[in-house]
PDB file of C-alpha atoms in Angstrom:
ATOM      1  CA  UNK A   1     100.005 109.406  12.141  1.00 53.00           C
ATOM      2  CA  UNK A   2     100.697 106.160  13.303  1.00 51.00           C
ATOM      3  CA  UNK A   3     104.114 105.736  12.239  1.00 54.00           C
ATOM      4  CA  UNK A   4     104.462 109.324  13.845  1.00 51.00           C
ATOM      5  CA  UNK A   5     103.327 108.560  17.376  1.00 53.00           C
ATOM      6  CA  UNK A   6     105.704 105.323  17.178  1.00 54.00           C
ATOM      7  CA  UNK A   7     108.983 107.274  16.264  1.00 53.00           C
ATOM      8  CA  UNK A   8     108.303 109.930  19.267  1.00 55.00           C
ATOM      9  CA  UNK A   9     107.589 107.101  21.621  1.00 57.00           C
ATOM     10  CA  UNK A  10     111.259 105.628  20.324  1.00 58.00           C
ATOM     11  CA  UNK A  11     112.703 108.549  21.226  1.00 57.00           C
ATOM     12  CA  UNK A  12     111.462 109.266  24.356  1.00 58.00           C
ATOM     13  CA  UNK A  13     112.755 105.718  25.236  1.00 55.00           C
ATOM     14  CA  UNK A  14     116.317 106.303  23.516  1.00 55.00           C
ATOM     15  CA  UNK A  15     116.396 109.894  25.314  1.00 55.00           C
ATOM     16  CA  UNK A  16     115.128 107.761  29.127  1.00 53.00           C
ATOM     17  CA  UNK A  17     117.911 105.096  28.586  1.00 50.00           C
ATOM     18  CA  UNK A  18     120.370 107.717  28.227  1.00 48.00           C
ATOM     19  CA  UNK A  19     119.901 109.842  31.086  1.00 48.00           C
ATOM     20  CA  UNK A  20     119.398 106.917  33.189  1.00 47.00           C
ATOM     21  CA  UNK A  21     123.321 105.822  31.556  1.00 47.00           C
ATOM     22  CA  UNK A  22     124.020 109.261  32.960  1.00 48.00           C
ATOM     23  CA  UNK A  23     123.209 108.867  35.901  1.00 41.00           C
ATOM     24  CA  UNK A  24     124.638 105.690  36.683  1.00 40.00           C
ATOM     25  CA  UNK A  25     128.418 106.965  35.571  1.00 40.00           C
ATOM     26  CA  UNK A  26     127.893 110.094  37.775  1.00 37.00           C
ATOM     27  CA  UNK A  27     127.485 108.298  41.019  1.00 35.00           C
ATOM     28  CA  UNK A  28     130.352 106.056  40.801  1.00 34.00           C
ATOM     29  CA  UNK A  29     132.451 109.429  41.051  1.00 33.00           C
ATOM     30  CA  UNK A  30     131.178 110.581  44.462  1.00 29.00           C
ATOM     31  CA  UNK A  31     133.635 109.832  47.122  1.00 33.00           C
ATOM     32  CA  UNK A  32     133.016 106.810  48.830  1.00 34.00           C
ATOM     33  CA  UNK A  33     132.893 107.306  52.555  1.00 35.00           C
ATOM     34  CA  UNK A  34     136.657 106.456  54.069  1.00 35.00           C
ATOM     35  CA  UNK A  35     137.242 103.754  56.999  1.00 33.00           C
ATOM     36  CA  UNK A  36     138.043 105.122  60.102  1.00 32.00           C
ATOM     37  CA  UNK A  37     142.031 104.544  60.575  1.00 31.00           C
ATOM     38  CA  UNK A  38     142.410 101.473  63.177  1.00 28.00           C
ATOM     39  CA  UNK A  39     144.072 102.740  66.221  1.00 29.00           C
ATOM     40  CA  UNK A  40     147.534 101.140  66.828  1.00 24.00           C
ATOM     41  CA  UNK A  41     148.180  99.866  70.248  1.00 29.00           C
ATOM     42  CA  UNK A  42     150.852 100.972  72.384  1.00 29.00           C
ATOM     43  CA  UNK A  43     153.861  98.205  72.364  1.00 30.00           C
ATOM     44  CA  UNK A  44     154.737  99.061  75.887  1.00 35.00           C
ATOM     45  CA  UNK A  45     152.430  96.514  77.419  1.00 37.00           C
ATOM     46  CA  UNK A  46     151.726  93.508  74.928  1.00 37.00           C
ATOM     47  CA  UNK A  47     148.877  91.094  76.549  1.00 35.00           C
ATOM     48  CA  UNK A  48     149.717  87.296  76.993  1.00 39.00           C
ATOM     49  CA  UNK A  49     146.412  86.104  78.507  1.00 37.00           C
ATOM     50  CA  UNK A  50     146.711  87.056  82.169  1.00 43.00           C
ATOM     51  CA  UNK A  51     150.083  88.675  81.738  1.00 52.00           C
ATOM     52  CA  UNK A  52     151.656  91.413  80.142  1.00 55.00           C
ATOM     53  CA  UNK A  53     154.754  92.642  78.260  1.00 55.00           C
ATOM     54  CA  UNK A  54     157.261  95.214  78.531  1.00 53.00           C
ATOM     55  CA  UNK A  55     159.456  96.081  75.920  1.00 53.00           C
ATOM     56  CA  UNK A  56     162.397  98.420  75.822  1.00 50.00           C
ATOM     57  CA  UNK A  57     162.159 101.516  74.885  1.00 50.00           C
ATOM     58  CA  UNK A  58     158.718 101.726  74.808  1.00 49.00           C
ATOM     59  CA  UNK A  59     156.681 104.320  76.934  1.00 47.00           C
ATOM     60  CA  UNK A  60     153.510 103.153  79.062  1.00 46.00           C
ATOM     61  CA  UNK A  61     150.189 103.141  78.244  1.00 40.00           C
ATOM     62  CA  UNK A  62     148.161 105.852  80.056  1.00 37.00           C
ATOM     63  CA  UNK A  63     147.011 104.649  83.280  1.00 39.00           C
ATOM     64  CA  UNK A  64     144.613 102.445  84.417  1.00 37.00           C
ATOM     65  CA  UNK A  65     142.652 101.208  87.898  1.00 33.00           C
ATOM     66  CA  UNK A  66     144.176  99.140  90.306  1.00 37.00           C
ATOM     67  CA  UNK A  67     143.569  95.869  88.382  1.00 38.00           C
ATOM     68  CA  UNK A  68     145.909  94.002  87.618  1.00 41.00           C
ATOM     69  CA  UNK A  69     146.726  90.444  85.793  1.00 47.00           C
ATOM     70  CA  UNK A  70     144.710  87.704  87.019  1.00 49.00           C
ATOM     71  CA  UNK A  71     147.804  85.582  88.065  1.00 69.00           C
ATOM     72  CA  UNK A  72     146.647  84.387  91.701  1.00 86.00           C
ATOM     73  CA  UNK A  73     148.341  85.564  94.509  1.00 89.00           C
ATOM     74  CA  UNK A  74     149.360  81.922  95.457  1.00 91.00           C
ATOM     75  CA  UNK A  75     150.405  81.930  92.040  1.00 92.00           C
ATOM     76  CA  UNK A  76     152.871  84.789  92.339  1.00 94.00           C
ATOM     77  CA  UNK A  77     154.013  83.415  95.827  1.00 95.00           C
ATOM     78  CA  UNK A  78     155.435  80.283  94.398  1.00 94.00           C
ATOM     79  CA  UNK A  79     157.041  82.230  91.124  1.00 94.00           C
ATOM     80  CA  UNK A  80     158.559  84.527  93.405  1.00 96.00           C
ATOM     81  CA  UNK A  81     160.375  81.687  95.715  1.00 96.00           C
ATOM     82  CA  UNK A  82     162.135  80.418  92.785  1.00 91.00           C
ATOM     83  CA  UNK A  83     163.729  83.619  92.922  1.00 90.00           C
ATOM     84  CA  UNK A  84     165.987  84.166  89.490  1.00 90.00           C
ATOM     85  CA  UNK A  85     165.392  87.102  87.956  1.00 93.00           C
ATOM     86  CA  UNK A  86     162.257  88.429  89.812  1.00 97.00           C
ATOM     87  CA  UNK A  87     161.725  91.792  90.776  1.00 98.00           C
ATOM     88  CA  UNK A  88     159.251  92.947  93.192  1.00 98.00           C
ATOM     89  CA  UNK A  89     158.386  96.687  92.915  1.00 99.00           C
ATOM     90  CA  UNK A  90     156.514  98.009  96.762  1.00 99.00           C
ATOM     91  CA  UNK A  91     154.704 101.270  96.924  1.00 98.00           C
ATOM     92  CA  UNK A  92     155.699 102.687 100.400  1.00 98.00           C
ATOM     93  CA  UNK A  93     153.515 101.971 103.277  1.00 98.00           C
ATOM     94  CA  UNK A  94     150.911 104.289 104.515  1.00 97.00           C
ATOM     95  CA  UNK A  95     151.924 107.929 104.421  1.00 97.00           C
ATOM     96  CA  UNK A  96     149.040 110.303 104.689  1.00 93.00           C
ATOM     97  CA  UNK A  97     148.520 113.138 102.113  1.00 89.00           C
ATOM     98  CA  UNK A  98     149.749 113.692  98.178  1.00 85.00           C
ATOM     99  CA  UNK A  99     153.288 114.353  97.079  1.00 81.00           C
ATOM    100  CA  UNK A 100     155.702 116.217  99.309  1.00 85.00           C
ATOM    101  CA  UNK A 101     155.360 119.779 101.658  1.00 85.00           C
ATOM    102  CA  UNK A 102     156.124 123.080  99.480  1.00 87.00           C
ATOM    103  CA  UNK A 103     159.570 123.050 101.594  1.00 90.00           C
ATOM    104  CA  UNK A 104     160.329 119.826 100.920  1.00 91.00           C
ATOM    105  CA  UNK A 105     164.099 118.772 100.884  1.00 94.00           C
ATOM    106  CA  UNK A 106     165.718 115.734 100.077  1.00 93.00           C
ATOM    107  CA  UNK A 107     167.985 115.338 102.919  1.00 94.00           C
ATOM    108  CA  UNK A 108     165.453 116.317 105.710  1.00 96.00           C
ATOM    109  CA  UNK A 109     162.643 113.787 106.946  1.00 96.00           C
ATOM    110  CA  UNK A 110     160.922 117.064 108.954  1.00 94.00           C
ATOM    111  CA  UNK A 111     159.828 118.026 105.693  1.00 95.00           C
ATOM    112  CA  UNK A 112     158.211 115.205 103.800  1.00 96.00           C
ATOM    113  CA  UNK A 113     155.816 113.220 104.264  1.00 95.00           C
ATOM    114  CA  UNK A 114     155.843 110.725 106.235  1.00 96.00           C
ATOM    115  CA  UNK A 115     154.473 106.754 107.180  1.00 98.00           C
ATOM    116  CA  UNK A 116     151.608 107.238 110.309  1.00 98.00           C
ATOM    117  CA  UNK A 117     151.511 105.092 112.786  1.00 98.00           C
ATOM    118  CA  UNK A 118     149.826 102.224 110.512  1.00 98.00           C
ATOM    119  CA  UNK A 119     152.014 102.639 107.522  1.00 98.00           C
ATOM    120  CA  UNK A 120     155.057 101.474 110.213  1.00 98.00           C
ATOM    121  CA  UNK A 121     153.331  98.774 111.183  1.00 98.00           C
ATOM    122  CA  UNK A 122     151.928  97.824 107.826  1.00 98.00           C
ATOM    123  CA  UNK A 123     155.933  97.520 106.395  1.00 99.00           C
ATOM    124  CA  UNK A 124     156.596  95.840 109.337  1.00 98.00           C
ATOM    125  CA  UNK A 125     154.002  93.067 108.567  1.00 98.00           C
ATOM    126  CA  UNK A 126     155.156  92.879 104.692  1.00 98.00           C
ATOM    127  CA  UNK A 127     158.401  92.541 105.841  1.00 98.00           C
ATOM    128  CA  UNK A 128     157.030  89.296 107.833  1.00 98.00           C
ATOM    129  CA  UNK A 129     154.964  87.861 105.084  1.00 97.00           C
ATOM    130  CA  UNK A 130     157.843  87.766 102.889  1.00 98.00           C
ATOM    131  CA  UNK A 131     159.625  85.718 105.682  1.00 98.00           C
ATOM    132  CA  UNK A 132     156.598  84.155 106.041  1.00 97.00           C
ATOM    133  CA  UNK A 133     156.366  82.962 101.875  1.00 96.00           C
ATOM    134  CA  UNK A 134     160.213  82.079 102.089  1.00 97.00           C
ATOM    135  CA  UNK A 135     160.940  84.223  99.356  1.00 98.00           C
ATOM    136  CA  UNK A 136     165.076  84.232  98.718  1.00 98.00           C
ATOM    137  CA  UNK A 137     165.444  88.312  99.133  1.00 98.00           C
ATOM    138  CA  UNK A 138     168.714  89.322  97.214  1.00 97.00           C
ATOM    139  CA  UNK A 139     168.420  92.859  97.518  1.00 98.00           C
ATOM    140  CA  UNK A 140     166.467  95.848  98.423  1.00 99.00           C
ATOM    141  CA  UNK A 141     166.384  98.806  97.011  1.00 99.00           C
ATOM    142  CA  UNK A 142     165.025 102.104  98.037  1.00 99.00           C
ATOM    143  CA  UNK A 143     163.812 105.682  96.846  1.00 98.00           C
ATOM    144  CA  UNK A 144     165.748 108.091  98.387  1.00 98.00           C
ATOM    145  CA  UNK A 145     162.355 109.360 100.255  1.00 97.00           C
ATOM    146  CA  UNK A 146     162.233 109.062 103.702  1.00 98.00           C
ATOM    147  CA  UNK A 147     158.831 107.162 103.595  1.00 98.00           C
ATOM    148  CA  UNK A 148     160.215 104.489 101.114  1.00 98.00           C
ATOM    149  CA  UNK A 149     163.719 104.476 102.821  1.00 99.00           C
ATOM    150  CA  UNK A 150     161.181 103.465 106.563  1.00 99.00           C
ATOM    151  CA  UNK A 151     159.460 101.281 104.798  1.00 99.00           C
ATOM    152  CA  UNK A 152     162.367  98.935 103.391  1.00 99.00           C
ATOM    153  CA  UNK A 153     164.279  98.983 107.040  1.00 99.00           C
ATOM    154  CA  UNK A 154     160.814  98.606 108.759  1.00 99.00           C
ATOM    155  CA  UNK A 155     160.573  95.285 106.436  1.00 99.00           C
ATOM    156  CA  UNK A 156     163.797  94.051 107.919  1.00 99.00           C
ATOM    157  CA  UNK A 157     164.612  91.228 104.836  1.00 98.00           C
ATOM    158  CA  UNK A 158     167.893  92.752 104.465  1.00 98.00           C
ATOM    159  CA  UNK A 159     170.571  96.041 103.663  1.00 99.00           C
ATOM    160  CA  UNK A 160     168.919  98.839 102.260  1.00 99.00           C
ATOM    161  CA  UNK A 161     170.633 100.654  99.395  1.00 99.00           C
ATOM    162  CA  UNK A 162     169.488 103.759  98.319  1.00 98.00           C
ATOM    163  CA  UNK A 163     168.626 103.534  94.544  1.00 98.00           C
ATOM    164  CA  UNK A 164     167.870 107.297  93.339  1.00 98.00           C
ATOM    165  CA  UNK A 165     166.079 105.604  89.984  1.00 98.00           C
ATOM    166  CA  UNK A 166     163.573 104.634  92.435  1.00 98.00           C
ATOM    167  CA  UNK A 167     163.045 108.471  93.456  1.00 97.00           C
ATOM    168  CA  UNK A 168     159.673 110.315  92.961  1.00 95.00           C
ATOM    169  CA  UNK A 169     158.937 112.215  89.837  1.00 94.00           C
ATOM    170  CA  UNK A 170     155.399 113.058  90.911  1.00 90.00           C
ATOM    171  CA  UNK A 171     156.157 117.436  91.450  1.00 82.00           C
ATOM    172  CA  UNK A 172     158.969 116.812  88.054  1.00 84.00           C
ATOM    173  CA  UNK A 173     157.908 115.096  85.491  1.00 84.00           C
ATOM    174  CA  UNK A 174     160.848 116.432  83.261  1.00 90.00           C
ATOM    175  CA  UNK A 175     162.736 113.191  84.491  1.00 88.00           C
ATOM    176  CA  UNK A 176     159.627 110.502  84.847  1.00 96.00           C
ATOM    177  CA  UNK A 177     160.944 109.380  81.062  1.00 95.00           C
ATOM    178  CA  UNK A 178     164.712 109.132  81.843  1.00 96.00           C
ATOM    179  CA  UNK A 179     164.064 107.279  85.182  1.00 96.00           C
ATOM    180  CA  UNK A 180     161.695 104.534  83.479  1.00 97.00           C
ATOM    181  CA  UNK A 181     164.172 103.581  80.733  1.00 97.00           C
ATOM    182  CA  UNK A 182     166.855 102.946  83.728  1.00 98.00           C
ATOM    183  CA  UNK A 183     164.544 100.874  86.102  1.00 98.00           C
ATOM    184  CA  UNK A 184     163.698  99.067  82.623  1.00 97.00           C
ATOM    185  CA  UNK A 185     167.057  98.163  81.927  1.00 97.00           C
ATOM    186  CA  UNK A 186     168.302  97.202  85.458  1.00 98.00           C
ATOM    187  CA  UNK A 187     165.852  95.108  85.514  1.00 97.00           C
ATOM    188  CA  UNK A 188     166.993  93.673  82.041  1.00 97.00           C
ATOM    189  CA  UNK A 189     170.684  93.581  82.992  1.00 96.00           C
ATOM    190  CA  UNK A 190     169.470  91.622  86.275  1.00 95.00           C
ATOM    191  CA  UNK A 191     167.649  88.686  84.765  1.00 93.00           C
ATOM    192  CA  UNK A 192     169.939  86.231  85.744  1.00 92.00           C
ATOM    193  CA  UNK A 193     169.846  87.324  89.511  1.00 91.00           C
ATOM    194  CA  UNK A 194     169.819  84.580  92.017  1.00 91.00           C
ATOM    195  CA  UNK A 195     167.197  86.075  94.552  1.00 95.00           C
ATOM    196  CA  UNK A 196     164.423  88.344  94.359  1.00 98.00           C
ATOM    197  CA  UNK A 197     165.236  91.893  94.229  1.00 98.00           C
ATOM    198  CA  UNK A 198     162.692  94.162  96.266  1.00 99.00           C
ATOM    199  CA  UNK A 199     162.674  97.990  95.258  1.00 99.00           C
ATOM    200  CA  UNK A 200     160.271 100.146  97.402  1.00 99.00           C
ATOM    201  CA  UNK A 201     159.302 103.521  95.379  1.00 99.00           C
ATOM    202  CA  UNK A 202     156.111 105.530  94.786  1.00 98.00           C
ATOM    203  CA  UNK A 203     152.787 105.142  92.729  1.00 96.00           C
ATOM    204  CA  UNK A 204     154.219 107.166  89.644  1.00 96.00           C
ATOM    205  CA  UNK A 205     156.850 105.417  89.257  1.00 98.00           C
ATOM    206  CA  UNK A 206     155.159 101.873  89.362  1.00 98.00           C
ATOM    207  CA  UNK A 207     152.493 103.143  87.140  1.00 97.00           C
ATOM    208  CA  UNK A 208     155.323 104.456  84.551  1.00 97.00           C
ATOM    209  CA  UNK A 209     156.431 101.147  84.140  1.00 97.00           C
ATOM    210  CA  UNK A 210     153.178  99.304  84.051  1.00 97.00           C
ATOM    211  CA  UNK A 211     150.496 101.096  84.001  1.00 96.00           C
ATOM    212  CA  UNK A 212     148.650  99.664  87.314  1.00 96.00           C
ATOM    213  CA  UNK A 213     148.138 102.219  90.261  1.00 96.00           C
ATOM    214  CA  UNK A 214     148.766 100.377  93.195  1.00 96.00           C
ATOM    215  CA  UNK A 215     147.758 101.214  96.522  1.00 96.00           C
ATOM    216  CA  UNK A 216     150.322 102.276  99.439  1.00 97.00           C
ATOM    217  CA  UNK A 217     151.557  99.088 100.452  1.00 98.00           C
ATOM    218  CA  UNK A 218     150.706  97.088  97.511  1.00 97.00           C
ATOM    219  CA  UNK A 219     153.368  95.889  94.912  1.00 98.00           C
ATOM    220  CA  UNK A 220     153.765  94.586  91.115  1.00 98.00           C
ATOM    221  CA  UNK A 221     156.082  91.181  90.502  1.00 97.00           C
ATOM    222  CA  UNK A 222     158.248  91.868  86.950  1.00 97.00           C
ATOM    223  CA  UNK A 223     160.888  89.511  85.150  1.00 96.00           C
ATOM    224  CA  UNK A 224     162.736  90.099  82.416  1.00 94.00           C
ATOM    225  CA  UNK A 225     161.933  87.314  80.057  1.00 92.00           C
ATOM    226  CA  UNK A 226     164.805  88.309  77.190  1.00 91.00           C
ATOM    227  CA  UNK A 227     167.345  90.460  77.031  1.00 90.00           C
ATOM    228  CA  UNK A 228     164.658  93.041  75.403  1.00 91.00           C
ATOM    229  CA  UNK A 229     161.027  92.756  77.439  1.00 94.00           C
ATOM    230  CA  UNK A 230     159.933  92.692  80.798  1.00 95.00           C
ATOM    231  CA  UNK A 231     157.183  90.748  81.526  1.00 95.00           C
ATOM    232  CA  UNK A 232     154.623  92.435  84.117  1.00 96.00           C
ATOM    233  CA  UNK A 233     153.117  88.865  86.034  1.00 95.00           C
ATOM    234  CA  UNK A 234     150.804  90.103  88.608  1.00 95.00           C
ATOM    235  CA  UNK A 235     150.157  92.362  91.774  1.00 95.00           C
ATOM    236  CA  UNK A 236     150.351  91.788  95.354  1.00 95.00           C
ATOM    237  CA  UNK A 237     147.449  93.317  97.458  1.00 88.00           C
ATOM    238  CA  UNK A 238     147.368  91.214 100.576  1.00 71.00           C
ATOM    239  CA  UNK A 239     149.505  93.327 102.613  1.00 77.00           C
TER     240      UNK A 239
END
């Protein structure tokens, strides 16, 4: 009886150890749980401490508050009066309201809108701090929108040239894409430009191209740092 009770207590052990084996090569089939894919960042703007990178071809990153890099303004002041290759993109002075009147037409001030009272006198002063800061003005540039067009001859730092690049795509996206590559790639193909070039256009159109909202008035400083990126180095608020 003895020698019966120890081969059933055998097997019970040889039959546990098995199903326990089992077990053990079951679980390592169940699917492990996967590791969420890491995002991959947008190349359009590639961080270098306080600044940021452009690169061609590359679409913006969707848009952010009106920060901007932490360059100091005193900072940007002194890049900007060395002049070469700098680029200083102005969002048209005060003009009350969003986009343009249902009737709007290019050619016809009466039915856009327009800089108040303040936004005159607010180009008019950014026109004098940029005397003021002795920065070497090459060129300015203008949307063809009568606000943007008032602001840049309100500035008085020199000949305004219509630039249709510059134009609003705020009621048309279709062309916002289109319009971003070529304001990329002047700036490119001016890197080597003696002065400053100011362009005044509107908040899409800065925002395309960097991704910071600016305020009416307020502008972005860009250089092209190789014949490939654009390097985004601050934002102007004190107008």
């Amino acid at each position: 009886m003895q020698s019966l009770h120890k081969t059933i207590a055998f097997i019970t052990l040889a039959i546990t150890l098995l199903i326990a084996s089992g077990c053990k090569d079951s679980s390592s089939d169940i699917p492990q749980s996967s590791t969420t894919p890491t995002a991959i960042a947008s190349p359009s703007l590639v961080r270098r401490g306080s600044r940021a990178v452009v690169q061609r071809g590359s679409r913006a990153a969707s848009p952010t508050p009106s920060s901007s890099p932490t360059t100091s303004e005193a900072t940007l002041w002194n890049q900007l009066r060395q002049g070469k290759g700098y680029v200083l993109l102005l969002r048209h002075a005060l003009a009350p309201g969003t986009g343009d009147p249902a009737n709007f037409r290019l050619d016809d001030c009466s039915t856009q809108r327009n800089l108040s009272t303040e936004g005159q006198q607010q180009a008019i002063r950014i026109g004098e701090i940029l005397r003021q800061q002795n920065i070497p003005v090459s060129r300015v540039l203008s949307s063809q929108w009568c606000r943007c067009l008032e602001t840049a001859r309100l500035m008085s730092v020199g000949p305004v040239e219509p630039f249709p690049v510059l134009n609003s795509f705020f009621q048309d996206r279709s062309s916002e894409q289109a319009q971003t590559e070529q304001l990329r790639q002047f700036i490119l193909e001016n890197r080597d430009n003696a002065g400053v070039i100011v362009m005044v256009t509107h908040q899409v159109n800065i925002t395309a191209i960097s991704t910071i909202v600016p305020q009416s008035g307020s502008a972005i400083v860009m250089r092209a740092i190789s014949p490939e990126q654009i390097e985004l180095i601050g934002q102007l608020d004190s107008f």
